[in-house]
Structures are given as C-alpha cells and as structure tokens.
Coordinates of C-alpha atoms in Angstrom, one line a residue:
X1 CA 0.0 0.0 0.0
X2 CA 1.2 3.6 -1.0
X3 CA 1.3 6.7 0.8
X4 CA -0.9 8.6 -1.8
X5 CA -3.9 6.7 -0.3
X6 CA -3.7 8.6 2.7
X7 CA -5.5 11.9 1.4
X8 CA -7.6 9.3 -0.4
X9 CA -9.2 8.4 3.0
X10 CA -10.6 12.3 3.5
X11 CA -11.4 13.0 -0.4
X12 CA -13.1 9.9 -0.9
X13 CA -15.4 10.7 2.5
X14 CA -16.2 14.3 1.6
X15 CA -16.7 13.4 -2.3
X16 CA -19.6 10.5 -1.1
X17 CA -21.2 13.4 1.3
X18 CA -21.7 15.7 -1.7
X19 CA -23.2 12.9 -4.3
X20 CA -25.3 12.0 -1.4
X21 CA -26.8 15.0 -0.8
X22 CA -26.8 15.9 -4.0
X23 CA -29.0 12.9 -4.9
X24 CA -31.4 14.1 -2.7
X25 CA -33.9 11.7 -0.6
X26 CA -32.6 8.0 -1.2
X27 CA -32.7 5.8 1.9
X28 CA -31.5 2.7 0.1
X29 CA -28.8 5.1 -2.1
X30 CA -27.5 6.6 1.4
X31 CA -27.2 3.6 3.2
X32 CA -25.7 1.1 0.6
X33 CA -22.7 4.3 -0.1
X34 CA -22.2 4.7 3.7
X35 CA -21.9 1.5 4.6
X36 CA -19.5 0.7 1.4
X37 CA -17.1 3.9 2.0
X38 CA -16.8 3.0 6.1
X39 CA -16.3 -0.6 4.7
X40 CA -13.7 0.8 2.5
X41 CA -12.0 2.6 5.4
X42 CA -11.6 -0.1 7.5
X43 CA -10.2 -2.6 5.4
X44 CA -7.5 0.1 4.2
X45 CA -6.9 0.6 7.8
X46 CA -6.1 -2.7 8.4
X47 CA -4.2 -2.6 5.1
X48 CA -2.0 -0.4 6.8
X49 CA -1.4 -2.0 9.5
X50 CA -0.3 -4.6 7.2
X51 CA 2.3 -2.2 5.3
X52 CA 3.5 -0.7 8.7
X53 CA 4.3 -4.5 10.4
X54 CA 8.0 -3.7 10.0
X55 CA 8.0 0.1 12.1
X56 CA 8.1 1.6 8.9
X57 CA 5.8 5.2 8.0
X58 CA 3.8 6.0 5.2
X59 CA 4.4 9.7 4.2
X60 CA 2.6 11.9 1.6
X61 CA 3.0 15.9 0.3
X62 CA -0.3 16.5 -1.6
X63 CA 0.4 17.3 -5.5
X64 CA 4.0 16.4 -4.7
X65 CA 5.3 20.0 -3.6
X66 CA 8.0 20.4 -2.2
X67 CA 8.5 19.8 1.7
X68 CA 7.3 23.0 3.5
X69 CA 4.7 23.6 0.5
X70 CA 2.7 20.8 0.3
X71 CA -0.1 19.4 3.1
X72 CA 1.7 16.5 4.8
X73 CA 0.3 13.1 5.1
X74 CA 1.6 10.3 7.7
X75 CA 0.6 7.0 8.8
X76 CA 2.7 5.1 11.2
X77 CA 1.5 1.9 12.8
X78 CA -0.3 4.6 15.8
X79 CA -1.9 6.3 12.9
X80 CA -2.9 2.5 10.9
X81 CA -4.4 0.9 14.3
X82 CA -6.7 4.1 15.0
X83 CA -7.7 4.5 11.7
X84 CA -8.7 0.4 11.8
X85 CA -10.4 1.1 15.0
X86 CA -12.7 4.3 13.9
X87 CA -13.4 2.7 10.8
X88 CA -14.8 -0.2 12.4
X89 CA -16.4 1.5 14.8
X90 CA -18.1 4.2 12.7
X91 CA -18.9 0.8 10.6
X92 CA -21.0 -0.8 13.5
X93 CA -22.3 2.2 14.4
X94 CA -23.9 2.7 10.9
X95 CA -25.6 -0.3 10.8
X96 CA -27.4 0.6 14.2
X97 CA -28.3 3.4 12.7
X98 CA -29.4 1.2 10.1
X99 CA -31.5 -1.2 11.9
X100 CA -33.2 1.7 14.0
X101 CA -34.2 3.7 10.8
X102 CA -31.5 6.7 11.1
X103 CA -29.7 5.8 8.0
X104 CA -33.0 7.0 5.9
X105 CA -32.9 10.9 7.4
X106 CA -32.0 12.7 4.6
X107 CA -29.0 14.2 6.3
X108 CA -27.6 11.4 8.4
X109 CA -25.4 9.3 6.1
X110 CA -23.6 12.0 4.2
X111 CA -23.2 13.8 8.0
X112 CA -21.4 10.7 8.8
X113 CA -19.5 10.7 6.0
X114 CA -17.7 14.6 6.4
X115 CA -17.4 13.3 10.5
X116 CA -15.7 10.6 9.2
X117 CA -13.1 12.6 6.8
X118 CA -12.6 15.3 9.3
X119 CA -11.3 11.9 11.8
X120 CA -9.2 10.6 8.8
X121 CA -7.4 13.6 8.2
X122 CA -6.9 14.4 11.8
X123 CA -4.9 10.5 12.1
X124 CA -3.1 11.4 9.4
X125 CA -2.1 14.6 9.0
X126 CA 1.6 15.8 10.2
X127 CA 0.9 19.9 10.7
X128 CA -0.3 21.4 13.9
X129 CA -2.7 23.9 11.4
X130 CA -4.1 21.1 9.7
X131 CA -5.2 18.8 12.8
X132 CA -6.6 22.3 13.4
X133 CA -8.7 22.4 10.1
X134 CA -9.4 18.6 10.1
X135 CA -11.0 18.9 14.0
X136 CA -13.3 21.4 12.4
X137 CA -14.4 18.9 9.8
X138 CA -15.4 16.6 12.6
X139 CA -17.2 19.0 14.3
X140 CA -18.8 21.1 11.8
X141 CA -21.3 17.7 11.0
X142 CA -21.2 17.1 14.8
X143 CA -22.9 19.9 15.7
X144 CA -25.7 18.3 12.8
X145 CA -25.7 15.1 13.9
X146 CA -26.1 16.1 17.7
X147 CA -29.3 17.9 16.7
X148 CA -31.0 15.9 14.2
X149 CA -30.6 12.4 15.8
X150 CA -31.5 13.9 19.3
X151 CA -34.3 12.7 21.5
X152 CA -37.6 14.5 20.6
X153 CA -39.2 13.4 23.9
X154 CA -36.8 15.7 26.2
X155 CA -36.7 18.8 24.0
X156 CA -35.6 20.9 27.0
X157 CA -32.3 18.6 27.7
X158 CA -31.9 18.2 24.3
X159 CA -31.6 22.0 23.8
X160 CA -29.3 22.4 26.8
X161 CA -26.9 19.3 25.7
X162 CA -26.6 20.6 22.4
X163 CA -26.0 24.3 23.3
X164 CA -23.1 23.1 26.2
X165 CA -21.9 21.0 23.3
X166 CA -21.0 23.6 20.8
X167 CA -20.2 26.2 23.5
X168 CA -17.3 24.2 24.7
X169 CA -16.3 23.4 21.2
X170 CA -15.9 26.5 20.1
X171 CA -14.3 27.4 22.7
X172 CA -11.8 24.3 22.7
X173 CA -10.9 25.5 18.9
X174 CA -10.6 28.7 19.5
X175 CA -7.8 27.9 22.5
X176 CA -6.0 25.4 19.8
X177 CA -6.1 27.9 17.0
X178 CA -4.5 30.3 19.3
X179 CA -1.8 27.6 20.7
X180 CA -0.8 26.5 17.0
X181 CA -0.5 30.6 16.3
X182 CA 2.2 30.8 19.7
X183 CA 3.7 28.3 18.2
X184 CA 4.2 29.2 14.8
X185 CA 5.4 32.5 16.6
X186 CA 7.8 31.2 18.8
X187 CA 9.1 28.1 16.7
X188 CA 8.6 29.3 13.0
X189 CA 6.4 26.4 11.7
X190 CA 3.5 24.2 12.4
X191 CA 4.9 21.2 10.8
X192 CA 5.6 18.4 13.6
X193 CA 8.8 17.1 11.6
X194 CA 10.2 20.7 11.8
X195 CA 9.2 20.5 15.3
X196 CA 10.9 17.4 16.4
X197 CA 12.4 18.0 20.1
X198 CA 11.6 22.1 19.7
X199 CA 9.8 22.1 23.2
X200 CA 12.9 20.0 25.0
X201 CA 15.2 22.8 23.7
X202 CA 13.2 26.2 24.0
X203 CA 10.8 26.8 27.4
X204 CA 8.5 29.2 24.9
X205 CA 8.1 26.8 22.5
X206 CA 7.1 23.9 24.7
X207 CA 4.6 26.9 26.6
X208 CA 2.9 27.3 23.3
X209 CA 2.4 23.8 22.5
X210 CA 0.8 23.1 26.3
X211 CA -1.9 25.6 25.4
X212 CA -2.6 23.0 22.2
X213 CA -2.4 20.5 24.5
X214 CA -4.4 21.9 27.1
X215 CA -7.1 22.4 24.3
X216 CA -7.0 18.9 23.4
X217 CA -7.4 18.1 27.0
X218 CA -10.6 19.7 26.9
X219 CA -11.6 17.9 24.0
X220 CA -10.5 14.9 25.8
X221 CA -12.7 15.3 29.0
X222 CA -9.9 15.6 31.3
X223 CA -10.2 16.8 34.9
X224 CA -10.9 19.3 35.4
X225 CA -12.6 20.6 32.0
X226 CA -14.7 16.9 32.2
X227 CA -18.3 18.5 33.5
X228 CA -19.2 19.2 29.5
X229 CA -19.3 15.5 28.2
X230 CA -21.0 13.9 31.2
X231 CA -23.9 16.6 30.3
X232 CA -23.4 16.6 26.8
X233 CA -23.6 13.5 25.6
X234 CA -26.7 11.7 27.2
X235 CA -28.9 14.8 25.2
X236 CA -28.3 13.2 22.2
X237 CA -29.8 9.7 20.4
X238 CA -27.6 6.5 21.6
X239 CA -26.5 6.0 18.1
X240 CA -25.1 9.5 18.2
X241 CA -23.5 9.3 21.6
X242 CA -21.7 5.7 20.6
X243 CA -20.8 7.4 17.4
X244 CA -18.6 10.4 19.3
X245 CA -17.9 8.1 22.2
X246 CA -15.5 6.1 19.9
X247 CA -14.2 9.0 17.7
X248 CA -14.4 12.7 19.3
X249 CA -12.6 12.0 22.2
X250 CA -10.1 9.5 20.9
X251 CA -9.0 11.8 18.1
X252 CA -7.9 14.1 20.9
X253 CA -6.3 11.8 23.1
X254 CA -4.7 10.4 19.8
X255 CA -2.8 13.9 19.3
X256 CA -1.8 14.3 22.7
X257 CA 0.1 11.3 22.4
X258 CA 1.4 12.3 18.9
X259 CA 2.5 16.0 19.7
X260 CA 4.0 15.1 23.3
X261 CA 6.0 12.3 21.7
X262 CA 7.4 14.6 18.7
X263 CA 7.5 17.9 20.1
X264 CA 8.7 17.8 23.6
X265 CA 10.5 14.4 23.1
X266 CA 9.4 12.4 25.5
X267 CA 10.7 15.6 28.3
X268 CA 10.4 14.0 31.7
X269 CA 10.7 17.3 33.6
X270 CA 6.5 17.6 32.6
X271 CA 5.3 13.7 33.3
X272 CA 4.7 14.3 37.0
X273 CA 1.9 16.7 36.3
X274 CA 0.1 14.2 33.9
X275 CA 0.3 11.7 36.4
X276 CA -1.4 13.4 38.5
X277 CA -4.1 15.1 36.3
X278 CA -5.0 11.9 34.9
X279 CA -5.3 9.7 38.4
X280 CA -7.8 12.4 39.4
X281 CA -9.8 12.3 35.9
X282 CA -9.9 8.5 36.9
X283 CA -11.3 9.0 40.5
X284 CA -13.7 11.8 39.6
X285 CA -15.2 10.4 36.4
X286 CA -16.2 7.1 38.4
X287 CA -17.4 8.9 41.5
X288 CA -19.4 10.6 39.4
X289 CA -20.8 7.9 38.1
X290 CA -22.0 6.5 41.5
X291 CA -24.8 9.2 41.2
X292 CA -26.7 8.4 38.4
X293 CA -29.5 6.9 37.4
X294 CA -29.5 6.3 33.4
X295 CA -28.0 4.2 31.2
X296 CA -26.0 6.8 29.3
X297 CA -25.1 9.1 31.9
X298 CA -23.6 6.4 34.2
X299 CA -21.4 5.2 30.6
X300 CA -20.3 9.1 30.0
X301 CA -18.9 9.4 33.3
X302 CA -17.2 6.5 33.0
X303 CA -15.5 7.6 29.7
X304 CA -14.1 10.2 31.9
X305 CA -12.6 8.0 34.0
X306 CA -11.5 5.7 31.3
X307 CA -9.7 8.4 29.6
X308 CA -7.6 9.0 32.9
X309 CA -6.2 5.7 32.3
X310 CA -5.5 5.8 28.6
X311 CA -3.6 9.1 29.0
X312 CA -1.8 7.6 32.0
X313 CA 0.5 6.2 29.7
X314 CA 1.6 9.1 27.8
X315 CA 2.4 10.6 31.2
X316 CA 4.7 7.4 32.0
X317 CA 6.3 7.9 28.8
X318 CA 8.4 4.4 28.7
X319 CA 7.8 2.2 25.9
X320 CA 6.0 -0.4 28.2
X321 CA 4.0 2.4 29.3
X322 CA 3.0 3.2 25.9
X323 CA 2.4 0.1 24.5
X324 CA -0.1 -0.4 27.4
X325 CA -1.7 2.9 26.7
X326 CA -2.6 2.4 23.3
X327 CA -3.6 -1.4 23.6
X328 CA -5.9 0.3 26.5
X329 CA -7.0 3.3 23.4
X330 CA -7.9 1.0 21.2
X331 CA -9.7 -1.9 23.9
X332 CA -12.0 1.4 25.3
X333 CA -12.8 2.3 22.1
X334 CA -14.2 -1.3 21.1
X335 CA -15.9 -1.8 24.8
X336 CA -17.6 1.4 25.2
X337 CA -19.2 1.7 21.7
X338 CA -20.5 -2.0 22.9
X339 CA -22.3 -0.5 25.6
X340 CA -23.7 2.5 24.2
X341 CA -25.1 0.4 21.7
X342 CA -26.4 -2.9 23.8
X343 CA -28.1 0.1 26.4
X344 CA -29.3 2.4 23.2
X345 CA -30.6 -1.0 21.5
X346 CA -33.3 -1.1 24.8
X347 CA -33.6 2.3 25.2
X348 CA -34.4 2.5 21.1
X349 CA -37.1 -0.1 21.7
X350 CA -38.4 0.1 25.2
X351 CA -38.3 3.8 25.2
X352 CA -36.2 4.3 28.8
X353 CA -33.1 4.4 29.5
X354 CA -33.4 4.9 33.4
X355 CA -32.5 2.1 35.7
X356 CA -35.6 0.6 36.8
X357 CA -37.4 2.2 33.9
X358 CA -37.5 -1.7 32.4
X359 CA -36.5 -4.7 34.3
X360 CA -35.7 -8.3 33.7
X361 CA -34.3 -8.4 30.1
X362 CA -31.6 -10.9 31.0
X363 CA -34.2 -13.2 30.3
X364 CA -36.4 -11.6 27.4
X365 CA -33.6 -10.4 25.5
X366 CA -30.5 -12.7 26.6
X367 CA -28.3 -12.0 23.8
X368 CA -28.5 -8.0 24.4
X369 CA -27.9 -8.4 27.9
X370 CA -24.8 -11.2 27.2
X371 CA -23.7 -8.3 25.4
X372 CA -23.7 -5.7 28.0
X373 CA -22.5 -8.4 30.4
X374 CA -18.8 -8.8 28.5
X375 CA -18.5 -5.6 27.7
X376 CA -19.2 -4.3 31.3
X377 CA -16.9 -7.1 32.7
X378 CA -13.8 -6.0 30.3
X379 CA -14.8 -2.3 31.1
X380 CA -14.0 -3.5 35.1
X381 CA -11.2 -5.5 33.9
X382 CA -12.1 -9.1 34.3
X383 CA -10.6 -12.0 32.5
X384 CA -10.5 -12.8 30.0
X385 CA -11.4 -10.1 28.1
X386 CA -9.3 -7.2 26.6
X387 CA -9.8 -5.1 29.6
X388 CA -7.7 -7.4 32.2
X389 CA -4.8 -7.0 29.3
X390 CA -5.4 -3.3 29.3
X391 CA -5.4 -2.5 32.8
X392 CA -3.1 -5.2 33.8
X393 CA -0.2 -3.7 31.4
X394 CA -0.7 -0.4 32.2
X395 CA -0.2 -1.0 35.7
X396 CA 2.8 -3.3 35.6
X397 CA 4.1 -0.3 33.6
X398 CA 3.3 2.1 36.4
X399 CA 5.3 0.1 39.1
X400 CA 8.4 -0.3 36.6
X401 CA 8.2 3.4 36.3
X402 CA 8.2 4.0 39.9
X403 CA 4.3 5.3 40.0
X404 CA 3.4 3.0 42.9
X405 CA 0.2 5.6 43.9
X406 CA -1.1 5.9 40.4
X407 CA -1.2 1.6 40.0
X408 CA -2.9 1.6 43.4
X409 CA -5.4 3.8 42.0
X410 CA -6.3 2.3 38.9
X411 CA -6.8 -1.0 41.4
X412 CA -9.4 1.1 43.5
X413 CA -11.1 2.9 40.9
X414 CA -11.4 -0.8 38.6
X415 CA -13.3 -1.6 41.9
X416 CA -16.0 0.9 41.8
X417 CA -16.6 0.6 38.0
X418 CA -17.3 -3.0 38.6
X419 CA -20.1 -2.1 41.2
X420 CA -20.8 0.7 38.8
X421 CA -21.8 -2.1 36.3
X422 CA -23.5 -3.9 38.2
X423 CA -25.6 -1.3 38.9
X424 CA -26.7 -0.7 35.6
X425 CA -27.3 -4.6 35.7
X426 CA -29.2 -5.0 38.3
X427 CA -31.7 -2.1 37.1
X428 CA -32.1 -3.0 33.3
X429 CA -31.0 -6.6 32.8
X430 CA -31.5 -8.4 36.6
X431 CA -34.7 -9.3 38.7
X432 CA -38.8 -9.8 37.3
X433 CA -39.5 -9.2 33.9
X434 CA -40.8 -5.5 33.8
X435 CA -41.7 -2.1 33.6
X436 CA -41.7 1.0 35.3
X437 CA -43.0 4.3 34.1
X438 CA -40.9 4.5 30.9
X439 CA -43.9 2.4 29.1
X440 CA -46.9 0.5 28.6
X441 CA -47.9 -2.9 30.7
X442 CA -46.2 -0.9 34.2
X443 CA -45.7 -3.8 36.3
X444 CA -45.7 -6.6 33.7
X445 CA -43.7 -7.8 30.8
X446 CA -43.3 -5.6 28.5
X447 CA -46.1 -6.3 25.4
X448 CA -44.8 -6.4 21.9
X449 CA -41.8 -5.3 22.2
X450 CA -38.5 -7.4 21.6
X451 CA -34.6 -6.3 20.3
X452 CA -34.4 -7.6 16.5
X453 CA -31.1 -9.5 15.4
X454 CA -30.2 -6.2 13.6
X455 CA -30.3 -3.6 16.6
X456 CA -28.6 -6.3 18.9
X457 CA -25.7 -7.1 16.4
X458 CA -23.5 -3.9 16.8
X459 CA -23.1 -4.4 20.6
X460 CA -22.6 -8.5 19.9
X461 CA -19.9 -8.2 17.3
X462 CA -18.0 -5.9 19.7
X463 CA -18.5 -7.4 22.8
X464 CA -17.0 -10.7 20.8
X465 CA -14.3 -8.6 19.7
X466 CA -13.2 -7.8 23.4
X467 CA -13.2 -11.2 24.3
X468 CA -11.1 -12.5 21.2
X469 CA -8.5 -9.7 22.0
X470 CA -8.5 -10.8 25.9
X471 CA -7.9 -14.2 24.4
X472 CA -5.4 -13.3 21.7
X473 CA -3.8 -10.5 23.1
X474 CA -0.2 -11.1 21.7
X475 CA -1.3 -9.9 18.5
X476 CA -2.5 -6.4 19.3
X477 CA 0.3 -5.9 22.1
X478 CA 2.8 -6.7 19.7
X479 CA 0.9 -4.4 17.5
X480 CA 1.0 -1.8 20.1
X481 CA 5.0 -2.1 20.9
X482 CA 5.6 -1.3 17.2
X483 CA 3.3 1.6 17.7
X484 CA 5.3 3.2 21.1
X485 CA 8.6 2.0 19.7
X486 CA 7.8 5.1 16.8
X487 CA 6.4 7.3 19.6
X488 CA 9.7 6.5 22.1
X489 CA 11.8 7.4 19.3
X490 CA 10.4 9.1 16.9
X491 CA 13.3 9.8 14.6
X492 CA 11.8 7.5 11.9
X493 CA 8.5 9.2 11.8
X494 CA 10.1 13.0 11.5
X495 CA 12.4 11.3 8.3
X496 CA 9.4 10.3 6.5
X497 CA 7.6 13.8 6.6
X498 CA 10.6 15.8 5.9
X499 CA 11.6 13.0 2.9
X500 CA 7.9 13.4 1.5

C-alpha cells in the first residue's frame, strides 16, 4: 500500500457526502454508499497495519510540492491501528443506525461521511494547522448530527446538551487555534517534523504547545474541563453518543500522544503533572458515576474516568507504558461503543433508559444483555477479556516506572466501576421481567416489544471482539509495541515527513 492513499481516506469521505446530498432523498442510495465507503475505510486501515508491520511510516505531500509547500500526510502503525479502529467502529455504528431507521434521514449518512473525513485527516495529518482544520471537519457535522438524531421526547435537555456542546467546542478550537499561532510564533512552523524535540530545547516553545495541548485536553474530558461530556452526551440519540464516544474523544487523546511524543521528546521534567491530572480524571469520572440513574449518563462518566487511564500512559512515557496505553486506546474504544449500543438498542425499543425504567431483560432479550455483560466485565477489567490486558499492562508499567500511587489507583477505581456495572445490571438486565414508568404494561412484561437481530448485532460483534482480544492479546500488544517504539523514538516518523 502507497502513501498517496492517505489523502484518499478524506477526499473519498467528503466526495460520497456531496453525491449523497446531491441525490437528494434516497434511503436505500444513502445507506448502501455509507456502509460501502466506512467498509472501505476499514479494510485500508487494516491494510495499513499490514504495510507498517516492519515500524516503517507511510508519508505523503499533496500534488507532490516540495516539503514546506505541500499538506503532509503520515501514517505510522499509531496512525494504521486508530484508523482500523474508527473505521470499524463508525462501521458498526452505521448499521445501528441502520437497523433503527437513522440511516433514511436525509442528512444522516452523508453527515457521517464529512465526520468521518474530518477523523481521517486528523490520524493522518503531520501539521499542527491542519489537525486544526481537520478537528473542524469533525465538528462542523457534529454539531448536525447532535441535533438531528436527538431525542424528541426531552426537547428541553436536548436543547441544553446541544447548546453546552458547541459552547465548549468553540471554545476548545478557539484555545487550539491560538496555541498553533504561539507556536508558529515562537518556533517558526506548524509542521511536527520541523518540530521534532523544539519544546525539550526552548521553554516558549514547549509553553505554546501546552496551550494545544491543554485544548486537546478539553476535548478529551480531562479533569478538570470533564463536566461538558458527562452533560453533553446523554442529550443526544444512543447511536449518536456511541458514534462520538469512539471517535471525538479518541482523536484528541490520539494527538496528545502524537504531539507530546514529537514535540517535547518524551521531556520527563513535565510527566509528573500528567500523572497526576489523569489519576484524578480516573477517580472523579467514576465517582461521578455513583450518582446516576441512566444508562448513558452512568457510561459518560465512566469515559471520563477511562480516559484517565489511557492518558496515563503518555504521562509514564516508557515504551512499556505506551504500549499499554494504546492497547488500553484501542480496547475502550471497542468496549464502550458496545455498551452505548447494547443500552441504546433497549432504550431505542423500550423507550427508557433509566435504571428501573424496564426490568428483567436478561431473560427476554439474553443476547442483548450477554452483550452488555462482556463488555461491562472487560470495562471493570475481568478476565478474560481485553480489559484485564489493558489494565493489567498499564499497571505493571506504572510500578516499573516507579508510580506505585497511580497503580494503586487504577486497582481502586477498577473496583467501583465493577459495582458501577452492576448497577446498571441490576436495574435494566436483573430481577422480574418488567416495567416501570418508561412504558406500557407498568408492572408486567413488557407487550410487543423485543430487540431484533439487527439492533442487537452492533453491541454483539464488539462485545465478541473484546473477548477475542483478551484471548489473543499477543497480536494487538505486539501491534502496540511497534506503535510506542515510533512514539519512544520518533526519529523515523520525522524522516518520512521531511523525505515526502
């Protein structure tokens, strides 16, 4: 595979949106091109991956300019395992959306589709500006999809979601538009080649690239800018929220790793502070979640928490450490997408998503709540499933690093996200079969209402996937070394883009 595919991956999206909308009103039109392009994005992910095997990087200068003229491109095995991942998951995602009837708004697929080049182009792209312009491609349809998809029967939270949701966007962009401008003023250039090690050797520099990467800390739902997502994210439709939960959020944390590991050069004199901003993004996201009492709400906070340990192991910034953060990047982003989608599949068809709202579905719909059950159990970081790998590695990586307190916390707060599921268990999937005030037959089973194969199938083929990469795990992990090897040294990565 070629580098030249890499701008493919964001002209092909944005050229599908257009015919789309251009053909106007076409359910079956929309949904066969949308499910073929995220089809097409996956299997050249995993392409990729392919390619990359031997720690080599793709890189590409649009219309072959010179270096320093042209847009740079670049895919390293980081770069070829998220855009895998996304695709995938944007794939799965779709044919919720599908099976729930989405697919046919007029709007929806080729929506997806810009969201979906505005995440390509943010993977792959190797200037500070660009990420800049490529993050507003994925938000500019956000702000659509957020709307359109969102629940009509609370038009109030709806409202309020979707107003916090831009506000803070905005405002995240506006804070990264003005770090990439310190830094262009203090370094010279926005391209992360020319920037290779500029932070370790000028105090300026590396003070304009914190605000960028404060921004994308915002982005990321990192204590203490966290509040917005938690609120944000249960106003919209499931299939929405599973759709950002796996993409918005992960782009950002995605760059943080990328910039650190270029810019400052893995700098130790900064990790201390990550370490501790990210053990109290762990604790507070999942005490936060001990006071809910829906579905979604209890799974935002806990993305909050999640995303404590992911960026833990940028802050360790050993190659153990990294390896164990990006096999735990890529495992959240597979196991929460499962359990937005096993929860939205019963709060798409028994209209609740409060705990209590509906009882007893572990034995009317079994595979649904099987579903839930793995995914939850990997989430806590039970064997087998990816999530005992995840958390397992990242804290053997801790103690080698000397971070005793931040291992110890991971252990505590794996605790409490266990009871957390089992809270959500206990109120949707666990005692009589039910339900409360969210719908008809209060009281008794629930009449004429059942989960099709279609709107349980998302959640089942990723709750399988976490188990096969608990079982397998060799295969990712050795994935993920060759993917921190490039970050721990990045030398290879900075050839590529200034050779393109």
């Amino acid at each position: 595979m070629t580098a030249s595919v890499l701008p493919l991956l964001v002209a092909v999206a944005l050229l599908a949106a257009g015919f789309l909308v251009a053909c106007g009103d076409r359910p079956r039109l929309h949904a066969t091109v949308l499910l073929t392009v995220l089809t097409a994005v996956t299997a050249t992910g995993v392409g990729l991956v392919v390619t990359l095997a031997d720690g080599g990087v793709l890189a590409h200068g649009v219309g072959r300019w010179p270096f320093g003229v042209a847009i740079p491109f670049a895919a390293d095995m980081f770069t070829a395992l998220m855009l895998t991942v996304t695709g995938l998951l944007s794939l799965t995602v779709a044919a919720f959306a599908l099976a729930q009837g989405r697919v046919g708004t007029r709007y929806f697929a080729p929506l997806v589709l810009v969201l979906t080049a505005g995440v390509n182009g943010a993977l792959s792209t190797a200037d500070l500006f660009n990420l800049f312009v490529f993050v507003e491609v994925m938000l500019l349809p956000s702000y659509g999809l957020f709307v359109l998809a969102a629940p009509g029967r609370a038009p109030l939270r709806q409202i309020a979601g979707a107003r916090l949701y831009v506000t803070v966007n905005l405002l995240t962009s506006t804070v990264f538009l003005a770090g990439v401008g310190f830094v262009y003023g203090t370094a010279g250039t926005v391209n992360l080649a020319e920037l290779a090690g500029a932070a370790r050797r000028d105090e300026t520099v590396a003070l304009a690239t914190a605000v960028c990467l404060f921004a994308l800390g915002i982005k990321a739902a990192v204590v203490p800018v966290h509040g917005w997502l938690a609120r944000a994210y249960p106003a919209t439709s499931p299939v929405v929220t599973a759709l950002f939960s796996g993409l918005h959020t992960k782009v950002a944390i995605y760059a943080i790793y990328r910039i650190y590991a270029v810019v400052f050069d893995g700098d130790t004199r900064y990790l201390w502070v990550g370490v501790v901003v990210f053990s109290l993004t762990m604790v507070v996201g999942v005490l936060g979640a001990v006071g809910e009492n829906t579905t979604r709400s209890i799974l935002a906070f806990h993305m909050v928490s999640q995303i404590g340990y992911i960026l833990l192991g940028v802050a360790l910034f050993t190659e153990v450490g990294l390896t164990a953060g990006i096999f735990y990047l890529l495992h959240h982003m597979i196991v929460k997408a499962s359990l937005f989608l096993s929860t939205g599949a019963v709060e798409v068809r028994y209209g609740t998503g409060t705990l209590g709202g509906v009882s007893g579905l572990a034995r009317r719909e079994p595979v649904v709540a099987a579903a839930f059950l793995v995914a939850a159990l990997s989430l806590a970081g039970l064997p087998p499933f990816s999530g005992f790998v995840a958390k397992f590695s990242l804290v053997t990586a801790a103690l080698d690093a000397g971070r005793s307190t931040a291992a110890v916390v991971m252990i505590l707060v794996s605790l409490v996200t266990l009871l957390s599921m089992l809270k959500i268990w206990s109120g949707v999937f666990w005692g009589p079969v039910g339900e409360g005030s969210g719908g008809e037959g209060s009281g008794g089973e629930p009449a004429g209402r059942r989960i099709g194969v279609a709107l349980a199938a998302p959640a089942v083929v990723l709750a399988t996937v976490t188990l096969g990469l608990g079982l397998g795990a060799e295969l990712l992990l050795t994935l993920a070394r060759i993917a921190a090897a490039g970050l721990h040294d990045p030398s290879g990565y900075v050839e590529a883009v200034t050779g393109s």
